[in-house]
mmCIF file of C-alpha atoms in Angstrom:
data_model
loop_
_atom_site.group_PDB
_atom_site.id
_atom_site.type_symbol
_atom_site.label_atom_id
_atom_site.label_comp_id
_atom_site.label_asym_id
_atom_site.label_seq_id
_atom_site.Cartn_x
_atom_site.Cartn_y
_atom_site.Cartn_z
ATOM 1 C CA UNK A 1 -8.994 8.856 -42.061
ATOM 2 C CA UNK A 2 -8.536 6.365 -44.910
ATOM 3 C CA UNK A 3 -4.995 5.586 -43.726
ATOM 4 C CA UNK A 4 -6.256 4.969 -40.201
ATOM 5 C CA UNK A 5 -8.935 2.630 -41.562
ATOM 6 C CA UNK A 6 -6.399 0.630 -43.573
ATOM 7 C CA UNK A 7 -4.129 0.494 -40.543
ATOM 8 C CA UNK A 8 -6.943 -0.839 -38.392
ATOM 9 C CA UNK A 9 -7.789 -3.594 -40.890
ATOM 10 C CA UNK A 10 -4.128 -4.603 -40.880
ATOM 11 C CA UNK A 11 -4.102 -4.741 -37.101
ATOM 12 C CA UNK A 12 -7.117 -7.015 -36.975
ATOM 13 C CA UNK A 13 -5.602 -9.402 -39.499
ATOM 14 C CA UNK A 14 -2.202 -9.471 -37.800
ATOM 15 C CA UNK A 15 -3.412 -10.317 -34.302
ATOM 16 C CA UNK A 16 -4.824 -13.762 -33.549
ATOM 17 C CA UNK A 17 -7.671 -13.770 -31.052
ATOM 18 C CA UNK A 18 -8.248 -16.732 -28.746
ATOM 19 C CA UNK A 19 -9.822 -14.838 -25.863
ATOM 20 C CA UNK A 20 -12.617 -17.386 -25.475
ATOM 21 C CA UNK A 21 -10.094 -20.001 -24.344
ATOM 22 C CA UNK A 22 -8.974 -19.517 -20.728
ATOM 23 C CA UNK A 23 -5.311 -19.611 -19.873
ATOM 24 C CA UNK A 24 -4.254 -22.314 -17.426
ATOM 25 C CA UNK A 25 -1.037 -21.914 -15.465
ATOM 26 C CA UNK A 26 0.290 -24.676 -13.192
ATOM 27 C CA UNK A 27 3.421 -24.291 -11.074
ATOM 28 C CA UNK A 28 5.255 -26.619 -8.702
ATOM 29 C CA UNK A 29 7.338 -24.780 -6.107
ATOM 30 C CA UNK A 30 8.792 -27.418 -3.812
ATOM 31 C CA UNK A 31 5.828 -28.700 -1.801
ATOM 32 C CA UNK A 32 3.596 -25.871 -3.065
ATOM 33 C CA UNK A 33 1.439 -26.497 -6.133
ATOM 34 C CA UNK A 34 -0.567 -23.697 -7.747
ATOM 35 C CA UNK A 35 -3.328 -23.839 -10.339
ATOM 36 C CA UNK A 36 -4.676 -20.718 -12.050
ATOM 37 C CA UNK A 37 -7.367 -20.406 -14.716
ATOM 38 C CA UNK A 38 -7.791 -16.983 -16.304
ATOM 39 C CA UNK A 39 -10.903 -15.132 -17.379
ATOM 40 C CA UNK A 40 -9.433 -14.655 -20.874
ATOM 41 C CA UNK A 41 -6.396 -15.624 -22.906
ATOM 42 C CA UNK A 42 -5.117 -13.267 -25.583
ATOM 43 C CA UNK A 43 -1.369 -13.565 -25.789
ATOM 44 C CA UNK A 44 1.820 -13.475 -23.741
ATOM 45 C CA UNK A 45 1.770 -9.677 -23.748
ATOM 46 C CA UNK A 46 -1.629 -9.369 -22.006
ATOM 47 C CA UNK A 47 -1.613 -10.535 -18.395
ATOM 48 C CA UNK A 48 -4.263 -10.331 -15.669
ATOM 49 C CA UNK A 49 -3.209 -9.137 -12.240
ATOM 50 C CA UNK A 50 -4.887 -12.264 -10.831
ATOM 51 C CA UNK A 51 -2.337 -14.469 -12.587
ATOM 52 C CA UNK A 52 0.509 -12.467 -11.091
ATOM 53 C CA UNK A 53 -1.068 -12.630 -7.636
ATOM 54 C CA UNK A 54 -1.191 -16.432 -7.694
ATOM 55 C CA UNK A 55 2.477 -16.499 -8.611
ATOM 56 C CA UNK A 56 3.221 -14.216 -5.654
ATOM 57 C CA UNK A 57 1.054 -16.340 -3.352
ATOM 58 C CA UNK A 58 2.816 -19.529 -4.436
ATOM 59 C CA UNK A 59 6.278 -18.176 -3.702
ATOM 60 C CA UNK A 60 5.355 -16.592 -0.379
ATOM 61 C CA UNK A 61 3.382 -19.686 0.691
ATOM 62 C CA UNK A 62 6.532 -21.733 0.254
ATOM 63 C CA UNK A 63 8.300 -19.415 2.719
ATOM 64 C CA UNK A 64 5.383 -19.697 5.171
ATOM 65 C CA UNK A 65 5.388 -23.502 4.919
ATOM 66 C CA UNK A 66 9.143 -23.642 5.544
ATOM 67 C CA UNK A 67 8.905 -21.364 8.589
ATOM 68 C CA UNK A 68 6.073 -23.479 10.026
ATOM 69 C CA UNK A 69 7.891 -26.732 9.295
ATOM 70 C CA UNK A 70 5.239 -28.009 6.899
ATOM 71 C CA UNK A 71 6.659 -30.301 4.211
ATOM 72 C CA UNK A 72 3.336 -31.785 3.056
ATOM 73 C CA UNK A 73 1.974 -30.827 -0.347
ATOM 74 C CA UNK A 74 -0.137 -27.670 -0.331
ATOM 75 C CA UNK A 75 -2.410 -27.113 -3.325
ATOM 76 C CA UNK A 76 -3.483 -23.521 -4.048
ATOM 77 C CA UNK A 77 -6.157 -23.241 -6.751
ATOM 78 C CA UNK A 78 -7.845 -20.153 -8.148
ATOM 79 C CA UNK A 79 -10.519 -19.642 -10.832
ATOM 80 C CA UNK A 80 -13.154 -17.024 -11.613
ATOM 81 C CA UNK A 81 -16.694 -18.247 -11.000
ATOM 82 C CA UNK A 82 -19.926 -16.686 -12.292
ATOM 83 C CA UNK A 83 -23.222 -18.179 -11.128
ATOM 84 C CA UNK A 84 -26.156 -17.137 -13.314
ATOM 85 C CA UNK A 85 -24.448 -13.852 -14.281
ATOM 86 C CA UNK A 86 -23.775 -13.026 -10.623
ATOM 87 C CA UNK A 87 -20.281 -13.227 -9.175
ATOM 88 C CA UNK A 88 -20.144 -15.539 -6.154
ATOM 89 C CA UNK A 89 -17.154 -16.361 -3.992
ATOM 90 C CA UNK A 90 -16.255 -19.860 -2.877
ATOM 91 C CA UNK A 91 -13.428 -20.709 -0.488
ATOM 92 C CA UNK A 92 -12.407 -24.263 0.347
ATOM 93 C CA UNK A 93 -9.813 -24.964 3.061
ATOM 94 C CA UNK A 94 -9.359 -28.714 2.999
ATOM 95 C CA UNK A 95 -7.238 -31.249 4.859
ATOM 96 C CA UNK A 96 -6.016 -34.551 3.411
ATOM 97 C CA UNK A 97 -6.801 -33.626 -0.163
ATOM 98 C CA UNK A 98 -4.239 -31.884 -2.363
ATOM 99 C CA UNK A 99 -5.933 -33.266 -5.486
ATOM 100 C CA UNK A 100 -7.082 -30.848 -8.196
ATOM 101 C CA UNK A 101 -10.703 -29.802 -7.724
ATOM 102 C CA UNK A 102 -11.464 -26.447 -9.354
ATOM 103 C CA UNK A 103 -9.854 -27.571 -12.614
ATOM 104 C CA UNK A 104 -12.740 -29.929 -13.409
ATOM 105 C CA UNK A 105 -15.768 -28.435 -11.612
ATOM 106 C CA UNK A 106 -16.995 -26.819 -14.820
ATOM 107 C CA UNK A 107 -17.302 -30.323 -16.227
ATOM 108 C CA UNK A 108 -19.468 -31.356 -13.271
ATOM 109 C CA UNK A 109 -16.703 -33.616 -11.947
ATOM 110 C CA UNK A 110 -15.441 -34.056 -8.396
ATOM 111 C CA UNK A 111 -12.148 -35.937 -8.382
ATOM 112 C CA UNK A 112 -11.571 -38.378 -5.550
ATOM 113 C CA UNK A 113 -9.400 -37.209 -2.678
ATOM 114 C CA UNK A 114 -5.758 -38.299 -2.683
ATOM 115 C CA UNK A 115 -5.821 -38.457 1.142
ATOM 116 C CA UNK A 116 -2.756 -36.304 1.608
ATOM 117 C CA UNK A 117 -1.683 -32.702 1.949
ATOM 118 C CA UNK A 118 -3.693 -29.494 2.223
ATOM 119 C CA UNK A 119 -5.665 -27.327 -0.173
ATOM 120 C CA UNK A 120 -6.607 -23.663 -0.312
ATOM 121 C CA UNK A 121 -9.103 -23.179 -3.143
ATOM 122 C CA UNK A 122 -10.491 -19.802 -4.181
ATOM 123 C CA UNK A 123 -13.239 -19.019 -6.685
ATOM 124 C CA UNK A 124 -13.650 -15.245 -6.890
ATOM 125 C CA UNK A 125 -13.362 -12.296 -9.233
ATOM 126 C CA UNK A 126 -10.555 -10.694 -7.264
ATOM 127 C CA UNK A 127 -7.868 -12.187 -5.009
ATOM 128 C CA UNK A 128 -6.214 -10.390 -2.108
ATOM 129 C CA UNK A 129 -2.659 -11.703 -1.677
ATOM 130 C CA UNK A 130 -2.414 -11.016 2.065
ATOM 131 C CA UNK A 131 -5.807 -12.630 2.743
ATOM 132 C CA UNK A 132 -4.880 -15.838 0.916
ATOM 133 C CA UNK A 133 -1.542 -16.012 2.745
ATOM 134 C CA UNK A 134 -3.477 -15.812 6.026
ATOM 135 C CA UNK A 135 -5.623 -18.706 4.806
ATOM 136 C CA UNK A 136 -2.463 -20.689 4.038
ATOM 137 C CA UNK A 137 -1.031 -20.031 7.503
ATOM 138 C CA UNK A 138 -4.336 -20.857 9.202
ATOM 139 C CA UNK A 139 -4.688 -24.092 7.223
ATOM 140 C CA UNK A 140 -1.232 -25.293 8.232
ATOM 141 C CA UNK A 141 -1.738 -24.468 11.917
ATOM 142 C CA UNK A 142 -5.300 -25.822 12.110
ATOM 143 C CA UNK A 143 -5.317 -28.587 9.536
ATOM 144 C CA UNK A 144 -7.051 -31.166 11.777
ATOM 145 C CA UNK A 145 -10.047 -28.823 12.196
ATOM 146 C CA UNK A 146 -10.427 -27.770 8.566
ATOM 147 C CA UNK A 147 -12.833 -30.372 7.226
ATOM 148 C CA UNK A 148 -15.272 -29.751 10.087
ATOM 149 C CA UNK A 149 -15.716 -26.195 8.797
ATOM 150 C CA UNK A 150 -16.901 -27.292 5.347
ATOM 151 C CA UNK A 151 -20.630 -27.065 4.593
ATOM 152 C CA UNK A 152 -22.670 -28.194 1.534
ATOM 153 C CA UNK A 153 -23.144 -25.491 -1.089
ATOM 154 C CA UNK A 154 -24.519 -25.395 -4.628
ATOM 155 C CA UNK A 155 -22.133 -24.922 -7.544
ATOM 156 C CA UNK A 156 -23.646 -24.126 -10.942
ATOM 157 C CA UNK A 157 -21.961 -25.379 -14.103
ATOM 158 C CA UNK A 158 -23.976 -24.328 -17.113
ATOM 159 C CA UNK A 159 -27.604 -25.210 -16.353
ATOM 160 C CA UNK A 160 -26.612 -28.015 -14.012
ATOM 161 C CA UNK A 161 -25.982 -28.017 -10.272
ATOM 162 C CA UNK A 162 -23.301 -29.719 -8.240
ATOM 163 C CA UNK A 163 -23.139 -30.046 -4.457
ATOM 164 C CA UNK A 164 -19.708 -29.204 -3.088
ATOM 165 C CA UNK A 165 -18.277 -28.723 0.399
ATOM 166 C CA UNK A 166 -17.025 -25.182 0.959
ATOM 167 C CA UNK A 167 -16.449 -22.684 3.753
ATOM 168 C CA UNK A 168 -18.884 -19.967 4.724
ATOM 169 C CA UNK A 169 -17.834 -16.432 3.796
ATOM 170 C CA UNK A 170 -18.194 -15.460 7.459
ATOM 171 C CA UNK A 171 -15.621 -18.093 8.458
ATOM 172 C CA UNK A 172 -13.176 -16.891 5.812
ATOM 173 C CA UNK A 173 -13.775 -13.249 6.732
ATOM 174 C CA UNK A 174 -12.833 -13.909 10.366
ATOM 175 C CA UNK A 175 -9.528 -15.500 9.352
ATOM 176 C CA UNK A 176 -8.668 -12.628 7.004
ATOM 177 C CA UNK A 177 -9.290 -10.099 9.776
ATOM 178 C CA UNK A 178 -6.782 -11.797 12.080
ATOM 179 C CA UNK A 179 -3.384 -10.200 12.590
ATOM 180 C CA UNK A 180 -0.417 -12.305 11.473
ATOM 181 C CA UNK A 181 3.192 -11.429 12.278
ATOM 182 C CA UNK A 182 4.377 -14.174 9.944
ATOM 183 C CA UNK A 183 2.401 -12.843 6.962
ATOM 184 C CA UNK A 184 3.528 -9.291 7.755
ATOM 185 C CA UNK A 185 7.091 -10.579 7.663
ATOM 186 C CA UNK A 186 6.973 -12.587 4.440
ATOM 187 C CA UNK A 187 5.215 -9.923 2.349
ATOM 188 C CA UNK A 188 8.349 -7.806 2.724
ATOM 189 C CA UNK A 189 10.047 -10.202 0.282
ATOM 190 C CA UNK A 190 10.478 -8.818 -3.229
ATOM 191 C CA UNK A 191 8.918 -11.209 -5.765
ATOM 192 C CA UNK A 192 10.160 -10.839 -9.324
ATOM 193 C CA UNK A 193 7.392 -11.431 -11.870
ATOM 194 C CA UNK A 194 8.948 -10.228 -15.125
ATOM 195 C CA UNK A 195 12.492 -9.386 -16.179
ATOM 196 C CA UNK A 196 12.944 -8.665 -19.859
ATOM 197 C CA UNK A 197 16.706 -8.296 -19.486
ATOM 198 C CA UNK A 198 18.144 -6.211 -22.282
ATOM 199 C CA UNK A 199 14.607 -5.056 -23.146
ATOM 200 C CA UNK A 200 14.880 -3.066 -19.898
ATOM 201 C CA UNK A 201 11.433 -3.715 -18.410
ATOM 202 C CA UNK A 202 10.539 -5.575 -15.233
ATOM 203 C CA UNK A 203 7.631 -6.201 -12.859
ATOM 204 C CA UNK A 204 7.816 -7.164 -9.193
ATOM 205 C CA UNK A 205 5.593 -7.302 -6.105
ATOM 206 C CA UNK A 206 6.398 -6.286 -2.538
ATOM 207 C CA UNK A 207 4.368 -5.324 0.515
ATOM 208 C CA UNK A 208 1.036 -5.252 -1.268
ATOM 209 C CA UNK A 209 2.163 -3.304 -4.332
ATOM 210 C CA UNK A 210 3.030 -4.098 -7.928
ATOM 211 C CA UNK A 211 6.037 -2.250 -9.296
ATOM 212 C CA UNK A 212 6.382 -1.750 -13.049
ATOM 213 C CA UNK A 213 9.972 -0.774 -13.764
ATOM 214 C CA UNK A 214 11.808 0.482 -16.847
ATOM 215 C CA UNK A 215 15.542 1.103 -17.139
ATOM 216 C CA UNK A 216 16.038 4.294 -19.121
ATOM 217 C CA UNK A 217 19.854 4.178 -19.165
ATOM 218 C CA UNK A 218 21.030 3.096 -22.582
ATOM 219 C CA UNK A 219 24.523 1.703 -23.164
ATOM 220 C CA UNK A 220 27.060 4.174 -24.535
ATOM 221 C CA UNK A 221 29.240 2.403 -27.071
ATOM 222 C CA UNK A 222 30.626 -0.694 -25.363
ATOM 223 C CA UNK A 223 29.996 0.706 -21.886
ATOM 224 C CA UNK A 224 26.979 -0.583 -20.020
ATOM 225 C CA UNK A 225 26.127 1.734 -17.115
ATOM 226 C CA UNK A 226 24.366 0.590 -13.962
ATOM 227 C CA UNK A 227 20.602 0.310 -14.209
ATOM 228 C CA UNK A 228 18.520 3.350 -13.423
ATOM 229 C CA UNK A 229 15.046 1.906 -12.901
ATOM 230 C CA UNK A 230 12.003 4.174 -12.954
ATOM 231 C CA UNK A 231 9.037 2.584 -11.193
ATOM 232 C CA UNK A 232 5.290 2.912 -11.349
ATOM 233 C CA UNK A 233 3.678 1.464 -8.203
ATOM 234 C CA UNK A 234 0.073 0.341 -7.850
ATOM 235 C CA UNK A 235 -1.778 -1.825 -5.346
ATOM 236 C CA UNK A 236 -4.038 -3.516 -7.880
ATOM 237 C CA UNK A 237 -5.147 -3.364 -11.518
ATOM 238 C CA UNK A 238 -7.175 -5.381 -14.007
ATOM 239 C CA UNK A 239 -4.534 -6.365 -16.575
ATOM 240 C CA UNK A 240 -1.496 -4.958 -18.320
ATOM 241 C CA UNK A 241 -0.454 -4.996 -21.961
ATOM 242 C CA UNK A 242 3.252 -5.109 -22.717
ATOM 243 C CA UNK A 243 4.344 -3.377 -25.918
ATOM 244 C CA UNK A 244 5.839 -5.237 -28.864
ATOM 245 C CA UNK A 245 9.391 -4.219 -27.966
ATOM 246 C CA UNK A 246 8.745 -4.031 -24.210
ATOM 247 C CA UNK A 247 9.560 -0.341 -24.043
ATOM 248 C CA UNK A 248 6.263 0.677 -22.398
ATOM 249 C CA UNK A 249 3.234 -0.761 -20.605
ATOM 250 C CA UNK A 250 -0.466 -0.013 -20.769
ATOM 251 C CA UNK A 251 -1.768 -0.756 -17.282
ATOM 252 C CA UNK A 252 -5.547 -1.072 -17.195
ATOM 253 C CA UNK A 253 -6.673 -0.055 -13.716
ATOM 254 C CA UNK A 254 -10.236 -1.025 -14.665
ATOM 255 C CA UNK A 255 -11.728 -2.273 -17.952
ATOM 256 C CA UNK A 256 -12.427 1.395 -18.809
ATOM 257 C CA UNK A 257 -9.304 3.210 -17.582
ATOM 258 C CA UNK A 258 -5.606 2.815 -18.260
ATOM 259 C CA UNK A 259 -2.320 4.531 -17.581
ATOM 260 C CA UNK A 260 0.623 4.653 -19.971
ATOM 261 C CA UNK A 261 4.080 4.010 -18.492
ATOM 262 C CA UNK A 262 7.396 4.176 -20.340
ATOM 263 C CA UNK A 263 9.679 5.278 -17.514
ATOM 264 C CA UNK A 264 9.212 8.958 -18.287
ATOM 265 C CA UNK A 265 7.115 10.635 -15.584
ATOM 266 C CA UNK A 266 6.080 13.377 -18.020
ATOM 267 C CA UNK A 267 4.361 10.750 -20.184
ATOM 268 C CA UNK A 268 2.563 8.969 -17.336
ATOM 269 C CA UNK A 269 -1.032 10.194 -16.785
ATOM 270 C CA UNK A 270 -3.118 9.508 -13.694
ATOM 271 C CA UNK A 271 -5.598 7.664 -15.882
ATOM 272 C CA UNK A 272 -7.129 7.752 -19.354
ATOM 273 C CA UNK A 273 -10.778 6.768 -19.845
ATOM 274 C CA UNK A 274 -12.000 4.656 -22.755
ATOM 275 C CA UNK A 275 -15.369 3.268 -23.760
ATOM 276 C CA UNK A 276 -15.858 -0.467 -23.487
ATOM 277 C CA UNK A 277 -18.189 -2.354 -25.805
ATOM 278 C CA UNK A 278 -16.608 -5.770 -25.365
ATOM 279 C CA UNK A 279 -15.458 -7.958 -22.479
ATOM 280 C CA UNK A 280 -12.244 -8.559 -24.443
ATOM 281 C CA UNK A 281 -9.157 -6.776 -23.145
ATOM 282 C CA UNK A 282 -7.593 -4.101 -25.327
ATOM 283 C CA UNK A 283 -4.810 -4.938 -27.739
ATOM 284 C CA UNK A 284 -1.987 -2.809 -29.093
ATOM 285 C CA UNK A 285 -0.698 -2.388 -32.598
ATOM 286 C CA UNK A 286 2.633 -4.033 -33.272
ATOM 287 C CA UNK A 287 4.440 -0.738 -33.737
ATOM 288 C CA UNK A 288 4.474 2.821 -32.438
ATOM 289 C CA UNK A 289 3.699 5.636 -34.846
ATOM 290 C CA UNK A 290 5.826 8.528 -33.691
ATOM 291 C CA UNK A 291 4.354 9.709 -30.408
ATOM 292 C CA UNK A 292 1.193 7.672 -30.999
ATOM 293 C CA UNK A 293 0.019 4.165 -30.223
ATOM 294 C CA UNK A 294 -3.093 2.370 -31.484
ATOM 295 C CA UNK A 295 -5.296 0.220 -29.245
ATOM 296 C CA UNK A 296 -8.608 -1.562 -29.805
ATOM 297 C CA UNK A 297 -10.942 -4.175 -28.350
ATOM 298 C CA UNK A 298 -13.460 -4.656 -31.196
ATOM 299 C CA UNK A 299 -13.579 -4.132 -34.959
ATOM 300 C CA UNK A 300 -16.120 -1.291 -34.572
ATOM 301 C CA UNK A 301 -13.575 1.385 -33.636
ATOM 302 C CA UNK A 302 -10.060 1.945 -32.346
ATOM 303 C CA UNK A 303 -8.187 4.538 -30.322
ATOM 304 C CA UNK A 304 -5.130 6.594 -31.156
ATOM 305 C CA UNK A 305 -3.314 7.757 -28.030
ATOM 306 C CA UNK A 306 -0.637 10.469 -28.165
ATOM 307 C CA UNK A 307 1.480 9.765 -25.093
ATOM 308 C CA UNK A 308 3.415 13.029 -25.360
ATOM 309 C CA UNK A 309 0.297 15.189 -25.351
ATOM 310 C CA UNK A 310 -1.758 12.695 -23.295
ATOM 311 C CA UNK A 311 -4.562 12.951 -25.834
ATOM 312 C CA UNK A 312 -6.891 10.132 -26.828
ATOM 313 C CA UNK A 313 -8.823 10.071 -30.124
ATOM 314 C CA UNK A 314 -11.521 7.558 -30.996
ATOM 315 C CA UNK A 315 -11.691 6.516 -34.675
ATOM 316 C CA UNK A 316 -14.935 4.916 -35.902
#
């Protein structure tokens, strides 16, 4: 027990925590611009599924725009919004304004329109890739009608209020329920999200599923055999944690459940349940200890997980 305690102290001192600072990711993909602000920001090894979804949406939106002959700038923004401790969704489909908007709302600022392009702005806890692609297609095909569908709504930032123009949830729901042959076609594209090369791990998205892959074929001498990728597929998850040497993933399906994946089906459980006393995501120790890994989210306790036996032990 003493050794575990000393190990835990070392782990806390060797991992910098900046979770209170959100991660901002901006990408320019031809005429598609994306803006993403995370709910937390730990390190490059801990990634929310929402960040990956926006990357998928950006790449597939570029294909949609090309097929529809739209060369104007399309801004796609996404943040998480909590109003008085209650999650509330805002959607804004806007014509003639591809200026940033969600990036500064928390400061109580509304930037002036740039009078060009289109915008699809989403403030929600969870994004559905197919739904947002339908919003992109609809916005391109109906851009002259978009601004007429915006209605005044109240946005809370801290204790202050800001009036913004946004779409009703009923309007957005009707669009998302529409069938789209174009969206059905483009989601068949395989979108690469992570390729660690010689580290042998990769992540991609296709047809509504994330695929975590690990190549378990090691080179023999100077001979490098063809890849033999073992995949773990899942429609959605909360976040994943990549290991220090990228030889396994912890995929948190919810804040309280995870699955361990290292390319060996015998080591992959359906799910493992943990207690959660913090909104922080879990972190991993820098090294494996035999068949065990160490994970924690506060300094009150930590977990030792034996991935061979699929046993979890809580150390307080």
